[in-house]
Protein backbone atom coordinates (compact mmCIF):
# COMPACT_ATOMS: atom_id res chain seq x y z
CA UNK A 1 18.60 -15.90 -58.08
CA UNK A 2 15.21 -15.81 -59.97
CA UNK A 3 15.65 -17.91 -63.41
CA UNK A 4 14.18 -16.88 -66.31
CA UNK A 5 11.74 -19.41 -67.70
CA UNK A 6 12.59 -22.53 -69.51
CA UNK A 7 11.26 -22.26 -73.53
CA UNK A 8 8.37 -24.93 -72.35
CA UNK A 9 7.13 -22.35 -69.75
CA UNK A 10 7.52 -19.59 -71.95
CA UNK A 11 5.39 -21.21 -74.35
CA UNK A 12 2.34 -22.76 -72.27
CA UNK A 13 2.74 -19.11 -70.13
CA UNK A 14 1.84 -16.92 -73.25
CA UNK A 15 -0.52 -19.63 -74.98
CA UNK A 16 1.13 -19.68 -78.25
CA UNK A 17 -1.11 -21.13 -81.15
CA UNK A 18 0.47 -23.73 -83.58
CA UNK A 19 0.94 -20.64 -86.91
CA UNK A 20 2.83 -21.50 -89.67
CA UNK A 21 4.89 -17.95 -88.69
CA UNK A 22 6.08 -19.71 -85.90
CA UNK A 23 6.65 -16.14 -84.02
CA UNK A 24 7.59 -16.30 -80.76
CA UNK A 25 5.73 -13.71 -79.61
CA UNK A 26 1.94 -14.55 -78.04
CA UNK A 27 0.67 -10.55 -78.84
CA UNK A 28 1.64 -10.72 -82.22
CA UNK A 29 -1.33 -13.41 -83.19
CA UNK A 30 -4.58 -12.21 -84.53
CA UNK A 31 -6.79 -10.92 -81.30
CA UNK A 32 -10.43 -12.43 -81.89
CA UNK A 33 -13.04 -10.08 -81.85
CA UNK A 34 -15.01 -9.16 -78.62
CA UNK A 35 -18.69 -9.81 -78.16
CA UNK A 36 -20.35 -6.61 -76.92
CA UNK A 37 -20.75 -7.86 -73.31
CA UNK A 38 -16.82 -8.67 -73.05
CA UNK A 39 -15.94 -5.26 -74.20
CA UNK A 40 -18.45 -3.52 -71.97
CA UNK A 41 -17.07 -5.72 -68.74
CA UNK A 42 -13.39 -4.93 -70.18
CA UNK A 43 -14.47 -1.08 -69.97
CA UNK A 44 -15.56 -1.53 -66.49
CA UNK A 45 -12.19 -3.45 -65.59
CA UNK A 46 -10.36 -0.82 -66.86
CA UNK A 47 -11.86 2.12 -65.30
CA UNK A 48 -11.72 -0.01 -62.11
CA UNK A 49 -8.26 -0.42 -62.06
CA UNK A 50 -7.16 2.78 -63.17
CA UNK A 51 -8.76 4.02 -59.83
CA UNK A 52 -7.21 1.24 -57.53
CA UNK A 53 -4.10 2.68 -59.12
CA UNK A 54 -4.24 5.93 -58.26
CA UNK A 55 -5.51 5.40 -54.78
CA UNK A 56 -1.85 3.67 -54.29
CA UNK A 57 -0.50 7.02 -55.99
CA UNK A 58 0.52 5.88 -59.52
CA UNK A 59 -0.71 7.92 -62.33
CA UNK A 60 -1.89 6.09 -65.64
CA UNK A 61 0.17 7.15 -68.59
CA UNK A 62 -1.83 5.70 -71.72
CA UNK A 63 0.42 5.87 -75.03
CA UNK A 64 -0.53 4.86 -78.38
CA UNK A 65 -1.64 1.61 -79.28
CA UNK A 66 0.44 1.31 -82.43
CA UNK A 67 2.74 -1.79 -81.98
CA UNK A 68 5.18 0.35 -79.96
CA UNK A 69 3.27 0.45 -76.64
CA UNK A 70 6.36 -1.40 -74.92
CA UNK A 71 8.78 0.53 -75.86
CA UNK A 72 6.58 3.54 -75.39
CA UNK A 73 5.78 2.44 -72.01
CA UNK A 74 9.08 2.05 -71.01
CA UNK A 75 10.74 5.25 -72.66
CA UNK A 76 7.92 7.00 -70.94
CA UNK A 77 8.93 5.68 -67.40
CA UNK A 78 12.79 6.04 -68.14
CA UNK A 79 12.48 9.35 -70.27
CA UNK A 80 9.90 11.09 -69.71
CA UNK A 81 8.74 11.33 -72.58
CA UNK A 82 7.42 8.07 -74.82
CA UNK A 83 8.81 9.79 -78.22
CA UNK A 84 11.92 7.83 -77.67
CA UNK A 85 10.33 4.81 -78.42
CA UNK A 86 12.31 3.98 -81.47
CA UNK A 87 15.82 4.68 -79.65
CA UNK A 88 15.10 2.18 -77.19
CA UNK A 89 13.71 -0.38 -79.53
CA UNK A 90 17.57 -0.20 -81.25
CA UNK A 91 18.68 -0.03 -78.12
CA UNK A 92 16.93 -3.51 -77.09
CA UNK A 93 17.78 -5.04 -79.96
CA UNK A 94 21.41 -3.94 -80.04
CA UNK A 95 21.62 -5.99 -76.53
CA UNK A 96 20.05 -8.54 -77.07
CA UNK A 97 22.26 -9.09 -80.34
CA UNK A 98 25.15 -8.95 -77.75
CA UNK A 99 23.80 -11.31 -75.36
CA UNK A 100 22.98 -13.95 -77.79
CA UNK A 101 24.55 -16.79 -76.28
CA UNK A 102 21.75 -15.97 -73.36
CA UNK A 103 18.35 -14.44 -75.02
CA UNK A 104 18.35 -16.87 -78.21
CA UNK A 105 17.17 -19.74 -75.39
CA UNK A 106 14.21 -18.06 -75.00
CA UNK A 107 13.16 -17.65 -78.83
CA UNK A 108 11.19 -20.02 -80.06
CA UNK A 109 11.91 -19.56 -83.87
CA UNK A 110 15.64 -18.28 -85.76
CA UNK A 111 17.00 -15.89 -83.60
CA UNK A 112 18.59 -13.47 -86.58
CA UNK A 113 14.54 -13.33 -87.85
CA UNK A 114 13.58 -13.04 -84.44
CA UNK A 115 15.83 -9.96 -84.20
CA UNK A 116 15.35 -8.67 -87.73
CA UNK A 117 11.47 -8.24 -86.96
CA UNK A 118 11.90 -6.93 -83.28
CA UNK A 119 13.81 -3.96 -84.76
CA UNK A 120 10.96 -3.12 -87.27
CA UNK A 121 8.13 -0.28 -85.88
CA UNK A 122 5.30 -0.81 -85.06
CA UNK A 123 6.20 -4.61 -83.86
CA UNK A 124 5.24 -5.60 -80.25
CA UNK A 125 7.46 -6.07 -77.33
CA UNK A 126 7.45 -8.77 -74.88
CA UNK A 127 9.16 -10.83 -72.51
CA UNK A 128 12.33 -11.19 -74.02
CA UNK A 129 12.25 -7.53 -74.59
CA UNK A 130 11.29 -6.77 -71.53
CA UNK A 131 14.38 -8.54 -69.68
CA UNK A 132 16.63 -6.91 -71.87
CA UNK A 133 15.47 -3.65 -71.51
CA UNK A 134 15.52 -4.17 -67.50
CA UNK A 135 19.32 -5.44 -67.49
CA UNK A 136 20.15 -2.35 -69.91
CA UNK A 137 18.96 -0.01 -67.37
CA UNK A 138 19.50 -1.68 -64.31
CA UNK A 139 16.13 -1.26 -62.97
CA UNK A 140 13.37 -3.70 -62.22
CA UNK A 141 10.24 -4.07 -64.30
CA UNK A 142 6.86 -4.83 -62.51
CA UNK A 143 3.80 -5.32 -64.46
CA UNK A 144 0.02 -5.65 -63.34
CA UNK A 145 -2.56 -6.69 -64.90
CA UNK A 146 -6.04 -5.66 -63.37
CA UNK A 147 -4.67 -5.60 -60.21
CA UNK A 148 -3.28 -3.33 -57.51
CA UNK A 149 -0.33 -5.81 -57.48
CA UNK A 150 2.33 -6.95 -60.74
CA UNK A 151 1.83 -10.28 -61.96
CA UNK A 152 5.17 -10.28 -62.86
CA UNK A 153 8.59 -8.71 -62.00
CA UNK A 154 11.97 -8.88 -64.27
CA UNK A 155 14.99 -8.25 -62.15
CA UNK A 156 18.15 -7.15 -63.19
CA UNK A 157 21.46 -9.24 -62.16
CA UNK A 158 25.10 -7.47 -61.53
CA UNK A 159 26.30 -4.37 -63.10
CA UNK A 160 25.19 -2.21 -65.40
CA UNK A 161 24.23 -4.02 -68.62
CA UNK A 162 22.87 -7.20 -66.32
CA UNK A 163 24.96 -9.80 -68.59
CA UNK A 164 23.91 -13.49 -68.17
CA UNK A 165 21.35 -14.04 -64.98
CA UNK A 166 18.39 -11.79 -64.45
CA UNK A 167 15.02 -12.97 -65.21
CA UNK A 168 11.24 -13.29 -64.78
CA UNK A 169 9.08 -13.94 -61.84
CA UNK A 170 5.87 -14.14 -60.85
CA UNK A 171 4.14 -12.54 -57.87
CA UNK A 172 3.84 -9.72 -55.98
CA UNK A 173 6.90 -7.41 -54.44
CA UNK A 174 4.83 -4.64 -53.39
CA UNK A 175 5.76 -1.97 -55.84
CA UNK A 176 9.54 -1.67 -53.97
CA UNK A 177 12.91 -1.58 -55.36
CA UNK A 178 14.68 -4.87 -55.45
CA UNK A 179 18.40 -5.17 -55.44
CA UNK A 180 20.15 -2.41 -55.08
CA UNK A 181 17.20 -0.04 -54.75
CA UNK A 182 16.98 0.85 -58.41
CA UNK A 183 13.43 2.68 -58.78
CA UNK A 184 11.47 0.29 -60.46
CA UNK A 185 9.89 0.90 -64.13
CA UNK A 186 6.19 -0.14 -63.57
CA UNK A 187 3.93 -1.19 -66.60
CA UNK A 188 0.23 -2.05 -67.01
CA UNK A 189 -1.15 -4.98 -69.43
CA UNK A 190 -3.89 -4.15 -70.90
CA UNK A 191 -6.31 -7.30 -72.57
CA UNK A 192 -3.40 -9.13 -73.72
CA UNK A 193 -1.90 -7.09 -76.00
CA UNK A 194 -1.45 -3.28 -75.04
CA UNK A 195 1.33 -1.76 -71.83
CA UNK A 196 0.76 1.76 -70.75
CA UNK A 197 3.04 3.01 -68.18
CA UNK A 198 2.30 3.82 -64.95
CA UNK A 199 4.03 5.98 -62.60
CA UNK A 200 4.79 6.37 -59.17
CA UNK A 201 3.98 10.34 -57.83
CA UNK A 202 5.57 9.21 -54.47
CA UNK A 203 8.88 8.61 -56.36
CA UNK A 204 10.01 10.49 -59.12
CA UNK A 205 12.21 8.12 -60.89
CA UNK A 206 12.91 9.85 -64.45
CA UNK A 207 16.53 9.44 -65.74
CA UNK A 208 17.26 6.56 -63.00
CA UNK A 209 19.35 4.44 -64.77
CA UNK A 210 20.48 6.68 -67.32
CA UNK A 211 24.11 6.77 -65.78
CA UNK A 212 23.63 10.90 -65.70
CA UNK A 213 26.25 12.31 -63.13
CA UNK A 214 24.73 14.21 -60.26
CA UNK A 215 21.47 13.65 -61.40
CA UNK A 216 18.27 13.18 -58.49
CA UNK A 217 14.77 13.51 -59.79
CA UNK A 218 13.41 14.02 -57.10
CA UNK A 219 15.15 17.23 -56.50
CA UNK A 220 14.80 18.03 -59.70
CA UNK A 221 10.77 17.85 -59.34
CA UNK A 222 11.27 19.78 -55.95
CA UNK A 223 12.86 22.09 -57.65
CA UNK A 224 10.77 22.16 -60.48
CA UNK A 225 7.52 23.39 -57.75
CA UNK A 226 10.26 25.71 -56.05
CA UNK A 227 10.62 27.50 -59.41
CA UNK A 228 6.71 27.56 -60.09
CA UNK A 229 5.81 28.85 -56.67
CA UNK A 230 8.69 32.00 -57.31
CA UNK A 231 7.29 32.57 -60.50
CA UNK A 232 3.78 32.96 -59.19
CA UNK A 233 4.73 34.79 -56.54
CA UNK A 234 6.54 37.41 -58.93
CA UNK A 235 3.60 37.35 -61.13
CA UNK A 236 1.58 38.52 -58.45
CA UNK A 237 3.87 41.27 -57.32
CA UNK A 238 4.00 42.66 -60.88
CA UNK A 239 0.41 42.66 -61.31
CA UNK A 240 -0.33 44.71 -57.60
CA UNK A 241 2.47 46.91 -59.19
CA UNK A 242 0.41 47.51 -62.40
CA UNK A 243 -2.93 47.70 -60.74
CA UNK A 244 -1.31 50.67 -58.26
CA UNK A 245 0.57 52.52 -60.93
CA UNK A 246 -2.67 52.85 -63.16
CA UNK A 247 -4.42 53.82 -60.14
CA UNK A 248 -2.31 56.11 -59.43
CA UNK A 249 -2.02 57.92 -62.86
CA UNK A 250 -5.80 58.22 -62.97
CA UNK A 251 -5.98 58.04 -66.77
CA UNK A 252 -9.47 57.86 -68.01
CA UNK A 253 -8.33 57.08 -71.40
CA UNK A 254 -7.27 53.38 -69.86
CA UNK A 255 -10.29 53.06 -67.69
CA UNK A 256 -12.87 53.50 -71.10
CA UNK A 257 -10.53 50.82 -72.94
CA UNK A 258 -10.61 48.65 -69.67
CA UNK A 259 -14.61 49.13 -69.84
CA UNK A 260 -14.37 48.00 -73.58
CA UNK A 261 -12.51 45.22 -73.39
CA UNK A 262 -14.28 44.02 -70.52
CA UNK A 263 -18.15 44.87 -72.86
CA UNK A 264 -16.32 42.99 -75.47
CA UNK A 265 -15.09 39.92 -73.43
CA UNK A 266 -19.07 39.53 -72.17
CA UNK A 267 -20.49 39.72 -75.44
CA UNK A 268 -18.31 37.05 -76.24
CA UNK A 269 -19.05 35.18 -73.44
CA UNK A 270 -22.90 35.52 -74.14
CA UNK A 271 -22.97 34.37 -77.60
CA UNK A 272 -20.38 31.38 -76.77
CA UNK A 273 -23.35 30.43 -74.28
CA UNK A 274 -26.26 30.99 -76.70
CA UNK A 275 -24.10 28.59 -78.88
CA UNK A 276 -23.44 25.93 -76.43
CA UNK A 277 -27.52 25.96 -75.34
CA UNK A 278 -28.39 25.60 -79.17
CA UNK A 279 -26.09 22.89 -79.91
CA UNK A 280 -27.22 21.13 -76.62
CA UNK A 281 -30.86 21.21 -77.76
CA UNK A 282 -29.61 19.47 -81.10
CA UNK A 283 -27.52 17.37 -79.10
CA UNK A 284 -30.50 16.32 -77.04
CA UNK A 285 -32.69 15.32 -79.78
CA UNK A 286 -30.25 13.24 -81.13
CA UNK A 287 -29.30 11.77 -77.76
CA UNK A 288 -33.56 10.76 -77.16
CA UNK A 289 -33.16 8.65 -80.41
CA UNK A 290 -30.03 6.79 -78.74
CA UNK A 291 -30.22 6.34 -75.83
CA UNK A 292 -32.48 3.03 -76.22
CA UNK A 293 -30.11 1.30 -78.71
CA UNK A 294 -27.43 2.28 -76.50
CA UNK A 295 -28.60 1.46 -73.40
CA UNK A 296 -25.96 0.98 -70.21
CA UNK A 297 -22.90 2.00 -71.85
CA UNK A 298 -21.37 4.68 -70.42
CA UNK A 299 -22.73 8.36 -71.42
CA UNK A 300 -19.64 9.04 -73.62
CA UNK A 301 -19.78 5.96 -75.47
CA UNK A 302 -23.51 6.43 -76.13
CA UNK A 303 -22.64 9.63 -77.45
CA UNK A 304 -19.43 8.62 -79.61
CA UNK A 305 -21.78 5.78 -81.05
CA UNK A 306 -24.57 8.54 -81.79
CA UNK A 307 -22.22 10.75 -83.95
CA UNK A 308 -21.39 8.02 -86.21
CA UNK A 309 -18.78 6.12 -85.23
CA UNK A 310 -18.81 2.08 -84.72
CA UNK A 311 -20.09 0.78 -81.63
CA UNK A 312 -17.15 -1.98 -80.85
CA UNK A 313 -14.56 0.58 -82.15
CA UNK A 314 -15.94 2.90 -79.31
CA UNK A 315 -15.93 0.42 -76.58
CA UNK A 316 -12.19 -0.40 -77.49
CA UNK A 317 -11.12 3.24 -77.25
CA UNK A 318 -12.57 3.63 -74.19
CA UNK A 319 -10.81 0.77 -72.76
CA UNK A 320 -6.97 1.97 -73.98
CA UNK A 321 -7.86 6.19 -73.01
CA UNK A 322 -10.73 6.17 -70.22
CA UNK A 323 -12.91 9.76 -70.61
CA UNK A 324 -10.15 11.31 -72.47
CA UNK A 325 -12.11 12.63 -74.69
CA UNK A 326 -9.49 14.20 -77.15
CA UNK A 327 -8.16 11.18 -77.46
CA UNK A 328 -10.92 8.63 -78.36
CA UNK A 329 -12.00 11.16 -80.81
CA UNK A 330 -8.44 11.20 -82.49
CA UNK A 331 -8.39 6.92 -82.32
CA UNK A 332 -11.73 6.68 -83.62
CA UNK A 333 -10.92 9.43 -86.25
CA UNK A 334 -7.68 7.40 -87.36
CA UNK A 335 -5.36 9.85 -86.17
C-alpha cells in the first residue's frame, strides 16, 4: 500500500520557504518574475507538451488561472463542466474536516486555519487536496508535468470515501486505472503553480465516481454521435424535400427573392473582404515597426505585444491558453 509522505518529505518535495505565514502550501508563495528567455523556453515547453499529449489522445482542457485551477481541473474531469469548482472545494474541505485524525499529519501549520483558508475562493489546491478529492471519488489522480508520463499518482484505498490509507506516489503507471479500474482523473502542472485538466478521448470517464445508477459514459457519448448522425441525416431529408417541392411549384416569385438574397449575401461578402484587406494593410505597417523589437517570439505574441499590451504579460498567456486567441485577449484584457 503506497504511503502518503511523511511532513519532512512533504516539505523538502514542494520547497517550502521559511514565511512568517507559515502556509503549508508551496503554490501559495510569491512566484518570482521570469526573465524573457525563461518565459519564451516555458512557451515552447508548453506547446511541446500539449502536442505529445494529444498524440497519446488526451485533449488539453485549460481553465482559468484564478486560484481555483484545482478544483477547476478536477470538476472539469469529474463533471464536465469546471463551473462546479466551488462545490467541490466544500466538498474537499468537508472531508478532509472528517478525516482529521488522518490529513492534519500532513499540514504543516493549525489545521482549523489550514481548513478555514482552503475553503476561501480563489485559494490554491494541492496535495492534501488532491488526496482527498481522489478518496471522495474513488478514482485515481495522475499528474504530469512536461511529460507524456505523471510525475505523480494519488490512489484511492477501500470503499467509497477512501477513509485512512490512500496516498501519493511518484512515477509512472502508464495512464491506466489502478485498483479497481476506476477511470483515472488526469491533471497537468503547469510552472509550478497552475493544473489544467486533461482528458482521455479513448475513455470517456464523465460522472465515474459520481455513484449515478445505470450510468456509462461511454454509451452515453456513443449515443450522443448516434443522435447527431440521425439528426443530420433528417436535416438532409428535409432539405431534398424543400428543394423538390419549390421545384416543383415553379414559383418565380421565390426564385427573384432567392436571387436577392443570394446579390445581398455577396455584397456582403465583398465589402467584409475589402474590410479585412484594408485592415491588413494597417496591420502590416504596424507589424514592419515590430517585428525587430519582437524578434523570435511567436507571430501571435509579436502581434499581442504590437497592440499594446505588455510583453511578459503576453508570454504568460500564451503559456496557460496556447493560440487561443479569444482567450489571451480576454486574460490580457482582465476579463
Amino acid at each position: 500500500m503506497p504511503a502518503f509522505p511523511e511532513r519532512a518529505e512533504l516539505e523538502s518535495r514542494m520547497d517550502i520557504e521559511d514565511d512568517e505565514r507559515g502556509y503549508n502550501s508551496a503554490d501559495e508563495y510569491e512566484a518570482r518574475d521570469m526573465t524573457h528567455a525563461e518565459l519564451a523556453e516555458l512557451a515552447a515547453r508548453e506547446a511541446a507538451f500539449e502536442e505529445a499529449m494529444k498524440c497519446r489522445g488526451f485533449v488539453l482542457k485549460r481553465v482559468a488561472p484564478d486560484g481555483n485551477c484545482l478544483f477547476r481541473a478536477v470538476s472539469e474531469a469529474v463533471y464536465g463542466d469546471d463551473g462546479m469548482h466551488d462545490a467541490l472545494r466544500e466538498l474537499c474541505v468537508q472531508y478532509m474536516r472528517k478525516e482529521r485524525s488522518h490529513f492534519s499529519r500532513y499540514v504543516t501549520e493549525d489545521f482549523e486555519a489550514y481548513l478555514a483558508r482552503k475553503a476561501q475562493p480563489s485559494v490554491h489546491g494541492n496535495n492534501v487536496e488532491m488526496h482527498a478529492l481522489c478518496e471522495l471519488f474513488c478514482r485515481p489522480i495522475l499528474v504530469y508535468n512536461y511529460a507524456p508520463t505523471p510525475i505523480n499518482s494519488f490512489q484511492p484505498v477501500g470503499g467509497e470515501g477512501g477513509g485512512d490509507g490512500g496516498g501519493e506516489k511518484s512515477g509512472d503507471s502508464g495512464g491506466r486505472a489502478d485498483g479497481d479500474g476506476a477511470a483515472p482523473i488526469h491533471l497537468s502542472y503547469h510552472n509550478r503553480s497552475h493544473f489544467n485538466a486533461l482528458i482521455d478521448t479513448r475513455r470517456p470517464a464523465v460522472g465515474v465516481g459520481l455513484s449515478l445508477p445505470g450510468y456509462d459514459s461511454a454509451q452515453l457519448v456513443r449515443r450522443g454521435e448516434s443522435d447527431a448522425l440521425a439528426a443530420a441525416a433528417a436535416s438532409e431529408r428535409e432539405t431534398i424535400d424543400a428543394q423538390f417541392f419549390a421545384a416543383a411549384a415553379g414559383d418565380s416569385e421565390d426564385v427573384e427573392i432567392d436571387e436577392q438574397i443570394e446579390r445581398a449575401v455577396l455584397q456582403e461578402s465583398l465589402q467584409a473582404h475589402e474590410q479585412r484587406a484594408a485592415a491588413e494593410d494597417a496591420a502590416d505597417g504596424r507589424h514592419a515597426a515590430g517585428d525587430a523589437a519582437h524578434a523570435g517570439l511567436p507571430p501571435l505574441a509579436a502581434q499581442l505585444i504590437s497592440a499594446g499590451f505588455a510583453e511578459a504579460e503576453v508570454i504568460a498567456g500564451l503559456a496557460l491558453f496556447g493560440d487561443d486567441h479569444a482567450s489571451l485577449v480576454c486574460y490580457l484584457s482582465g476579463g
